[in-house]
Coordinates of C-alpha atoms in Angstrom, one line a residue:
Chain A
M30 CA 105.8 156.3 112.7
N31 CA 108.2 155.1 110.0
I32 CA 105.6 155.3 107.3
F33 CA 104.9 158.9 108.0
A34 CA 108.6 159.8 107.8
E35 CA 108.8 158.0 104.5
T36 CA 105.7 159.7 103.2
W37 CA 107.2 163.1 104.2
A38 CA 110.4 162.1 102.4
Y39 CA 108.4 161.2 99.3
L40 CA 106.6 164.5 99.4
T41 CA 109.7 166.6 99.9
D42 CA 111.7 164.9 97.2
P43 CA 111.5 167.3 94.2
A44 CA 112.1 164.3 91.9
N45 CA 108.6 163.0 92.7
W46 CA 107.0 166.2 91.6
Q47 CA 108.7 166.5 88.2
G48 CA 108.4 164.5 85.0
A49 CA 105.5 163.0 83.0
G50 CA 104.2 160.9 85.9
G51 CA 105.1 163.4 88.6
L52 CA 102.8 165.0 91.1
W53 CA 102.6 168.3 89.2
A54 CA 101.8 166.6 85.9
R55 CA 99.2 164.4 87.5
M56 CA 97.6 167.3 89.4
L57 CA 97.4 169.3 86.2
E58 CA 95.7 166.3 84.4
Q59 CA 93.2 166.0 87.2
L60 CA 92.5 169.7 87.3
L61 CA 91.9 169.7 83.6
L62 CA 89.6 166.8 83.8
T63 CA 87.7 168.3 86.7
G64 CA 87.4 171.7 85.0
T65 CA 86.3 170.3 81.7
A66 CA 83.7 167.9 83.2
L67 CA 82.3 170.7 85.3
V68 CA 82.0 173.1 82.4
L69 CA 80.3 170.4 80.3
A70 CA 77.9 169.5 83.0
V71 CA 77.1 173.2 83.5
V72 CA 76.6 173.8 79.8
I73 CA 74.3 170.7 79.5
G74 CA 72.5 170.7 82.8
L75 CA 72.1 174.3 83.8
P76 CA 69.9 175.5 81.0
I77 CA 67.6 172.5 81.3
A78 CA 67.3 172.8 85.0
L79 CA 66.7 176.5 85.0
W80 CA 64.1 176.2 82.2
L81 CA 62.3 173.4 84.1
G82 CA 62.4 175.4 87.3
H83 CA 61.0 178.5 85.5
L84 CA 58.2 176.4 84.0
G85 CA 57.7 174.7 87.4
R86 CA 57.5 171.4 85.6
G87 CA 59.6 168.3 85.6
G88 CA 60.3 168.4 89.3
F89 CA 59.9 164.7 89.6
L90 CA 62.5 164.2 87.0
A91 CA 64.9 166.7 88.4
I92 CA 64.8 165.3 91.9
N93 CA 64.9 161.7 90.8
I94 CA 67.9 162.2 88.5
S95 CA 69.9 162.8 91.6
N96 CA 68.5 159.8 93.4
V97 CA 69.3 157.5 90.5
G98 CA 72.7 159.1 90.1
R99 CA 73.5 158.3 93.7
A100 CA 72.8 154.6 93.2
I101 CA 75.1 154.2 90.2
P102 CA 78.7 153.7 91.3
T103 CA 80.8 156.0 89.2
F104 CA 83.6 153.4 89.2
A105 CA 81.2 150.9 87.6
L106 CA 80.1 153.4 85.0
L107 CA 83.7 154.3 84.3
A108 CA 84.7 150.7 84.0
L109 CA 81.8 150.1 81.6
L110 CA 82.8 153.0 79.4
V111 CA 86.5 152.0 79.4
T112 CA 85.6 148.4 78.4
A113 CA 83.1 149.3 75.7
D114 CA 84.2 149.8 72.1
W115 CA 83.5 153.5 72.4
P116 CA 84.9 155.6 74.1
G117 CA 87.2 152.8 75.3
T118 CA 90.7 153.3 76.6
A119 CA 92.1 155.2 73.7
S120 CA 94.1 158.3 74.6
F121 CA 92.3 161.6 74.2
G122 CA 94.4 164.7 73.7
P123 CA 95.8 166.2 76.9
Y124 CA 93.5 164.0 78.9
G125 CA 95.5 161.0 78.4
R126 CA 94.7 157.3 78.2
A127 CA 91.0 156.6 79.0
G128 CA 90.6 160.4 79.2
L129 CA 87.4 160.5 77.1
A130 CA 85.8 157.7 79.1
T131 CA 86.7 159.5 82.4
L132 CA 85.4 162.8 81.1
I133 CA 82.1 161.3 80.2
A134 CA 81.7 159.5 83.5
L135 CA 82.6 162.6 85.4
T136 CA 80.3 164.8 83.4
L137 CA 77.4 162.4 84.1
F138 CA 78.4 162.4 87.7
A139 CA 78.4 166.2 88.0
L140 CA 74.9 166.5 86.3
P141 CA 72.6 165.4 89.2
P142 CA 73.8 167.9 91.9
I143 CA 73.7 170.8 89.3
I144 CA 70.3 169.9 87.9
T145 CA 68.7 169.2 91.3
Q146 CA 70.1 172.3 93.0
S147 CA 69.4 174.7 90.1
Y148 CA 65.9 173.4 89.6
T149 CA 65.1 173.8 93.3
A150 CA 66.7 177.2 93.3
I151 CA 64.4 178.7 90.7
R152 CA 61.4 176.7 91.9
E153 CA 61.7 177.9 95.4
V154 CA 61.7 181.6 94.7
A155 CA 58.8 182.8 96.8
D156 CA 55.5 182.7 95.0
D157 CA 54.4 186.2 96.1
V158 CA 57.6 187.6 94.6
K159 CA 56.9 185.9 91.3
E160 CA 53.3 187.2 91.4
S161 CA 54.3 190.8 92.1
A162 CA 56.7 190.5 89.2
R163 CA 53.8 189.4 87.0
G164 CA 51.7 192.1 88.4
M165 CA 54.3 194.7 87.4
G166 CA 53.8 193.6 83.9
M167 CA 57.0 191.6 83.4
T168 CA 57.1 189.2 80.6
S169 CA 57.9 185.6 81.3
S170 CA 61.6 186.0 80.3
Q171 CA 61.8 189.3 82.3
Q172 CA 60.5 187.4 85.3
F173 CA 63.1 184.8 84.8
F174 CA 66.1 187.0 84.2
R175 CA 65.3 189.9 86.6
V176 CA 63.6 188.1 89.5
E177 CA 64.0 184.3 89.6
L178 CA 67.6 184.0 88.4
P179 CA 69.0 186.7 90.7
L180 CA 67.1 185.3 93.7
G181 CA 68.0 181.7 92.9
L182 CA 71.6 182.4 92.1
P183 CA 73.1 181.6 95.5
L184 CA 71.6 178.1 95.5
V185 CA 72.5 177.6 91.8
M186 CA 76.1 178.5 92.7
S187 CA 76.2 176.2 95.7
G188 CA 75.1 173.3 93.4
I189 CA 78.0 174.1 91.0
R190 CA 80.4 174.4 93.9
L191 CA 79.2 171.1 95.3
A192 CA 79.7 169.5 91.9
L193 CA 83.2 171.0 91.6
V194 CA 84.4 169.4 94.8
Q195 CA 82.7 166.1 94.1
V196 CA 84.1 165.9 90.6
W197 CA 87.6 166.6 91.9
A198 CA 87.2 163.9 94.5
T199 CA 85.8 161.4 92.1
A200 CA 88.3 162.1 89.3
T201 CA 90.8 160.1 91.4
I202 CA 89.0 156.9 90.5
A203 CA 90.1 157.2 86.9
A204 CA 93.3 155.6 88.2
L205 CA 91.4 152.3 88.8
V206 CA 91.2 152.0 85.0
A207 CA 94.7 153.3 84.6
G208 CA 93.4 156.7 83.5
P209 CA 94.8 160.1 84.2
G210 CA 95.0 162.1 87.4
L211 CA 96.5 162.0 90.9
G212 CA 94.8 158.8 91.7
R213 CA 97.5 157.2 89.7
I214 CA 100.1 158.1 92.3
I215 CA 97.9 156.4 94.9
T216 CA 97.1 153.2 93.0
D217 CA 100.7 152.8 91.7
G218 CA 101.8 153.1 95.3
F219 CA 99.4 150.5 96.4
Y220 CA 99.8 148.0 93.7
R221 CA 103.6 148.1 94.1
S222 CA 103.3 148.0 97.9
N223 CA 104.9 151.4 98.0
Y224 CA 102.5 152.7 100.7
P225 CA 104.4 156.0 101.4
Q226 CA 103.8 156.9 97.8
G227 CA 100.1 156.0 98.1
I228 CA 99.7 158.0 101.2
A229 CA 101.6 161.0 99.8
G230 CA 99.3 161.0 96.7
A231 CA 96.3 160.9 99.0
I232 CA 97.5 163.8 101.0
V233 CA 98.0 165.9 97.9
V234 CA 94.5 165.0 96.6
A235 CA 92.9 165.9 99.9
L236 CA 94.8 169.2 100.3
V237 CA 93.8 170.3 96.8
A238 CA 90.2 169.3 97.5
L239 CA 90.2 171.5 100.6
V240 CA 91.8 174.4 98.6
L241 CA 89.1 174.0 95.8
E242 CA 86.4 173.9 98.4
L243 CA 87.6 177.1 100.1
A244 CA 88.2 178.8 96.7
A245 CA 84.7 177.9 95.5
A246 CA 83.2 179.1 98.8
G247 CA 85.1 182.4 98.3
V248 CA 83.9 182.8 94.7
Q249 CA 80.3 182.0 95.7
R250 CA 80.4 184.6 98.5
A251 CA 81.9 187.2 96.1
L252 CA 79.2 186.6 93.4
D253 CA 76.3 186.4 95.8
P254 CA 74.0 189.3 95.1
T255 CA 72.0 188.8 98.3
P256 CA 74.6 187.8 101.0
S257 CA 72.0 187.5 103.7
A258 CA 70.2 184.8 101.8
S259 CA 73.2 182.6 101.5
A260 CA 72.6 181.1 104.9
A261 CA 69.7 179.3 103.4
A262 CA 71.7 177.8 100.7
D263 CA 72.9 174.6 102.3
P264 CA 75.7 173.2 100.1
V265 CA 75.8 169.8 101.9
R266 CA 72.1 169.0 101.6
E267 CA 72.7 167.3 98.4
S268 CA 76.4 166.4 98.9
T269 CA 75.9 162.7 98.8
T270 CA 77.4 161.3 95.7
T271 CA 81.2 161.7 96.1
G272 CA 83.4 158.9 94.8
G273 CA 81.4 155.8 94.1
Chain B
M5 CA 92.2 138.2 92.6
T6 CA 93.1 135.5 90.1
L7 CA 91.1 134.6 87.1
L8 CA 90.9 130.9 87.3
V9 CA 88.1 129.6 85.2
P10 CA 87.6 125.9 85.2
A11 CA 88.1 125.8 81.5
A12 CA 86.7 122.5 80.2
T13 CA 84.6 123.7 77.3
E14 CA 84.6 127.5 77.1
P15 CA 81.4 129.1 75.9
S16 CA 81.8 131.8 73.2
C17 CA 81.4 134.7 75.6
Y18 CA 84.7 133.7 77.3
S19 CA 86.4 134.2 74.0
R20 CA 88.5 137.4 73.9
L21 CA 87.2 138.0 70.4
T22 CA 83.5 138.1 71.1
N23 CA 83.7 139.2 74.7
E24 CA 79.9 139.5 75.1
W25 CA 78.4 141.8 77.8
I26 CA 75.9 139.2 78.8
C27 CA 77.0 135.7 79.5
G28 CA 74.8 133.1 81.2
Q29 CA 77.6 130.6 81.5
Y30 CA 79.6 133.1 83.5
L31 CA 76.9 133.4 86.1
V32 CA 76.8 129.6 86.4
D33 CA 80.6 129.0 86.4
R34 CA 81.6 131.8 88.7
Q35 CA 78.5 131.7 90.9
D36 CA 80.5 131.2 94.1
E37 CA 82.7 134.1 93.4
I38 CA 79.8 136.4 92.5
V39 CA 77.9 135.4 95.7
D40 CA 80.9 135.9 97.8
A41 CA 81.5 139.4 96.4
T42 CA 77.9 140.3 96.9
V43 CA 77.9 139.1 100.5
E44 CA 81.1 141.0 101.1
H45 CA 79.5 144.1 99.5
I46 CA 76.5 143.8 101.7
W47 CA 78.2 143.3 105.0
I48 CA 80.8 146.0 104.4
T49 CA 78.0 148.4 103.5
V50 CA 75.9 147.5 106.5
A51 CA 78.9 147.7 108.9
A52 CA 79.9 151.1 107.5
V53 CA 76.4 152.6 107.8
V54 CA 76.0 151.1 111.3
F55 CA 79.4 152.6 112.2
G56 CA 78.3 155.9 110.8
V57 CA 75.1 155.9 112.8
L58 CA 76.8 154.9 116.0
I59 CA 79.2 157.9 115.7
A60 CA 76.7 160.3 114.2
F61 CA 74.0 159.9 116.9
P62 CA 76.1 161.0 119.9
L63 CA 77.7 163.8 117.7
A64 CA 74.2 165.0 116.8
L65 CA 73.2 165.0 120.5
V66 CA 76.3 166.9 121.5
A67 CA 75.7 169.4 118.7
R68 CA 72.2 169.9 119.8
R69 CA 73.0 170.2 123.5
Y70 CA 75.9 172.6 122.9
P71 CA 75.0 174.9 120.0
R72 CA 78.5 176.4 120.1
L73 CA 79.9 173.1 119.1
E74 CA 77.4 172.6 116.3
S75 CA 79.3 174.5 113.6
T76 CA 82.5 172.7 114.5
I77 CA 80.9 169.2 114.4
L78 CA 79.2 170.0 111.1
G79 CA 82.4 171.6 109.7
V80 CA 84.6 168.6 110.6
S81 CA 82.1 166.1 109.2
T82 CA 81.7 168.1 106.0
G83 CA 85.5 168.5 105.8
L84 CA 85.9 164.8 105.9
Y85 CA 83.6 164.6 102.9
T86 CA 85.9 166.7 100.7
I87 CA 88.6 164.1 101.1
P88 CA 88.2 161.8 98.0
S89 CA 87.4 158.2 98.8
L90 CA 90.4 156.9 96.9
A91 CA 92.5 159.2 99.1
L92 CA 90.8 158.4 102.4
F93 CA 91.5 154.7 102.3
P94 CA 95.3 155.2 101.9
L95 CA 95.2 157.8 104.7
L96 CA 93.7 155.1 107.0
V97 CA 95.9 152.3 105.9
P98 CA 98.8 153.1 108.4
F99 CA 96.3 152.7 111.2
T100 CA 94.1 149.9 110.0
G101 CA 96.1 148.1 107.3
L102 CA 94.8 146.4 104.2
T103 CA 91.7 145.1 106.0
P104 CA 88.0 145.5 105.7
T105 CA 88.2 147.8 108.7
T106 CA 89.8 150.4 106.5
V107 CA 86.9 150.4 104.1
I108 CA 84.3 150.3 106.9
I109 CA 85.8 153.2 108.8
G110 CA 86.3 155.2 105.7
L111 CA 82.8 154.8 104.4
G112 CA 81.4 155.3 107.9
L113 CA 83.1 158.6 108.1
Y114 CA 81.5 159.6 104.7
A115 CA 78.1 158.6 105.9
L116 CA 78.7 160.8 108.9
T117 CA 78.2 164.0 107.0
V118 CA 74.7 163.2 105.8
L119 CA 73.7 161.4 109.0
V120 CA 74.7 164.1 111.5
R121 CA 72.9 166.7 109.4
S122 CA 69.7 164.7 109.0
M123 CA 69.7 163.9 112.7
L124 CA 70.0 167.5 113.6
E125 CA 67.3 168.5 111.2
G126 CA 65.1 165.7 112.5
F127 CA 65.4 166.9 116.1
R128 CA 64.8 170.4 114.9
S129 CA 61.6 169.3 113.2
V130 CA 60.1 168.3 116.5
P131 CA 57.7 171.1 117.5
A132 CA 58.7 172.9 120.7
E133 CA 55.2 172.6 122.1
V134 CA 55.3 168.9 121.8
R135 CA 58.5 168.9 123.8
E136 CA 57.0 171.2 126.4
S137 CA 53.9 169.1 126.9
A138 CA 56.0 166.0 127.3
T139 CA 58.1 167.8 129.9
G140 CA 54.9 169.0 131.5
L141 CA 53.7 165.3 131.7
G142 CA 56.9 164.6 133.7
Y143 CA 59.1 163.1 131.0
G144 CA 62.8 163.3 131.9
A145 CA 65.5 164.1 129.3
G146 CA 66.2 160.5 128.5
R147 CA 62.7 159.4 128.1
L148 CA 61.8 162.6 126.3
L149 CA 64.5 161.8 123.8
L150 CA 63.7 158.1 123.3
R151 CA 59.9 158.2 123.5
I152 CA 59.0 161.5 122.0
E153 CA 61.7 163.3 120.1
L154 CA 63.4 160.3 118.3
P155 CA 60.1 158.8 116.9
L156 CA 59.0 162.3 115.7
A157 CA 62.4 163.0 114.2
L158 CA 62.5 159.5 112.5
P159 CA 61.1 160.4 109.1
V160 CA 63.8 163.1 108.5
I161 CA 66.5 160.8 110.0
M162 CA 65.4 157.9 107.8
A163 CA 65.5 160.2 104.7
G164 CA 69.2 160.9 105.6
L165 CA 69.8 157.2 106.2
R166 CA 68.5 156.4 102.7
V167 CA 70.9 158.8 101.1
A168 CA 73.8 157.6 103.2
T169 CA 73.1 154.0 102.5
V170 CA 72.6 154.3 98.8
S171 CA 75.8 156.2 98.4
T172 CA 77.7 153.8 100.6
V173 CA 76.6 150.9 98.4
A174 CA 78.1 152.8 95.5
L175 CA 81.2 153.8 97.3
T176 CA 82.0 150.4 98.7
T177 CA 83.3 149.5 95.2
I178 CA 86.3 151.8 95.8
G179 CA 87.3 149.5 98.6
T180 CA 88.9 147.4 95.9
L181 CA 91.9 149.6 96.4
V182 CA 92.6 147.7 99.6
S183 CA 91.1 144.5 98.1
Y184 CA 87.9 144.7 100.1
G185 CA 85.5 146.3 97.6
G186 CA 82.9 143.6 97.4
L187 CA 81.5 143.8 93.9
G188 CA 84.1 146.5 93.2
N189 CA 86.7 143.7 93.2
L190 CA 84.8 142.0 90.3
I191 CA 84.6 145.3 88.5
K192 CA 88.3 145.9 88.9
D193 CA 89.1 142.3 87.7
G194 CA 86.7 142.8 84.8
V195 CA 88.6 145.9 83.7
D196 CA 92.1 144.4 84.2
T197 CA 91.2 141.2 82.3
N198 CA 88.9 143.0 79.8
F199 CA 86.0 140.6 80.6
R200 CA 82.8 142.4 79.9
A201 CA 80.4 139.8 81.3
E202 CA 82.0 140.0 84.8
L203 CA 82.0 143.8 84.7
L204 CA 78.4 144.2 83.7
T205 CA 77.2 141.6 86.2
A206 CA 78.9 143.4 89.0
A207 CA 77.7 146.8 88.0
V208 CA 74.2 145.7 87.7
L209 CA 74.3 143.9 91.0
C210 CA 75.6 147.1 92.6
V211 CA 72.6 149.1 91.4
V212 CA 70.2 146.3 92.4
L213 CA 71.7 146.3 95.9
A214 CA 71.3 150.0 96.2
V215 CA 67.7 149.8 95.1
L216 CA 67.0 146.9 97.5
F217 CA 68.6 148.7 100.5
D218 CA 66.6 151.8 99.7
A219 CA 63.4 149.8 99.6
L220 CA 64.2 148.1 102.8
I221 CA 64.7 151.4 104.6
V222 CA 61.5 152.8 103.2
L223 CA 59.7 149.6 104.5
A224 CA 61.4 149.9 107.9
Q225 CA 60.3 153.5 108.1
R226 CA 56.7 152.6 107.3
L227 CA 56.7 150.1 110.0
L228 CA 58.4 152.3 112.6
T229 CA 56.4 155.5 111.9
P230 CA 52.9 154.3 111.0
W231 CA 51.4 157.8 111.7
T232 CA 53.2 159.3 108.7
R233 CA 51.7 157.0 106.2
G234 CA 50.3 158.8 103.2
V235 CA 52.1 162.0 104.2
G236 CA 55.2 161.5 102.1
A237 CA 58.3 161.9 104.3

């Protein structure tokens, strides 16, 4: 029981939350990383996936991207990026040392769930609905913006939500290459045999993950134009790439 | 892990200045270490997936038997998934210490999410009339499960198993936090000592392992469910 008491003591000591390497600062770093990587992945992946879904082409590519992504350990990718000449371990603005490498690794990691889910979302809008839209004389872009996108939105959202939680969870591994984020609290604790610190860091990371998950679920529900259809959007179907 | 190279005549890629990505001499010199890490990676992955299956199967059966418990079981197994792997291992350490058990339990718990879902979906994919005819033929609950439902659910379950296994291969690398990460240990060492050949070798081996595991499961599925051949599961 001793270790739990020590963990509690670590968590309740304000000194551990303040300062450059404190819990708040590390949490902020990781939130910034997560947010930026997610935005980048959405900006890059979403248009491509939606476009392919609208055309009904490239399904093989969209599905297999996520299968390949699953097989590549993000830690290995991150390690390769950090050791390479570019982007390397150089510090990158507010993202800290190895920040750019971490950002690239996380963005690549976030792409598969977003691409696969968004592609599927648009692709799986019922054919008769698409046909009636065409029958009403809608142009291709009208079909996309007025029919396919609204109907596919819940699934698109669930892909982004999934990516958010996965990126947050995976961002901790930046610490294995001495990068930014809450993972540092964990690895520092471990490498110095200060296990209460490691466990305290883990608890904070897990709690924020749960908060993010709940918040994302809330946002998804609020933005869902067809609440009844959201039951079909299964966020965990694709949730298979965390961490690695 | 210590970096002790039997340094008699060092080839150029050991030099800090060149630090080449591909180094044949490294593969020869550190062969034992690479093989050890790969073997560790394999058995930790297999143990974790087996552990996941052993827990997921009864959970799936319970969830199916008592629909009221289904959302709880799915919720808990999904909740586990939101805990980052780097955080899950420390949380297990007070109970299991810095041992492979920590990694195996942690990864098994992750595999749970995918496995329970695919098992439930698999059972759901068995047509009700098939179940009824089997019952009509006098199959009891146990025999119905083993002889009829399980084989028919197998393609969906195996699809889940593939996903779980491939991501477990990738996640095993994080076990390096507690020193049992298989190839992850080499990756970590490669980063710490800035040794590109070691890093790239381990990374490539990880991907190769994932592909091999995936192919093995597909093969096993073909053998176990010959009737689905050509139907793309």
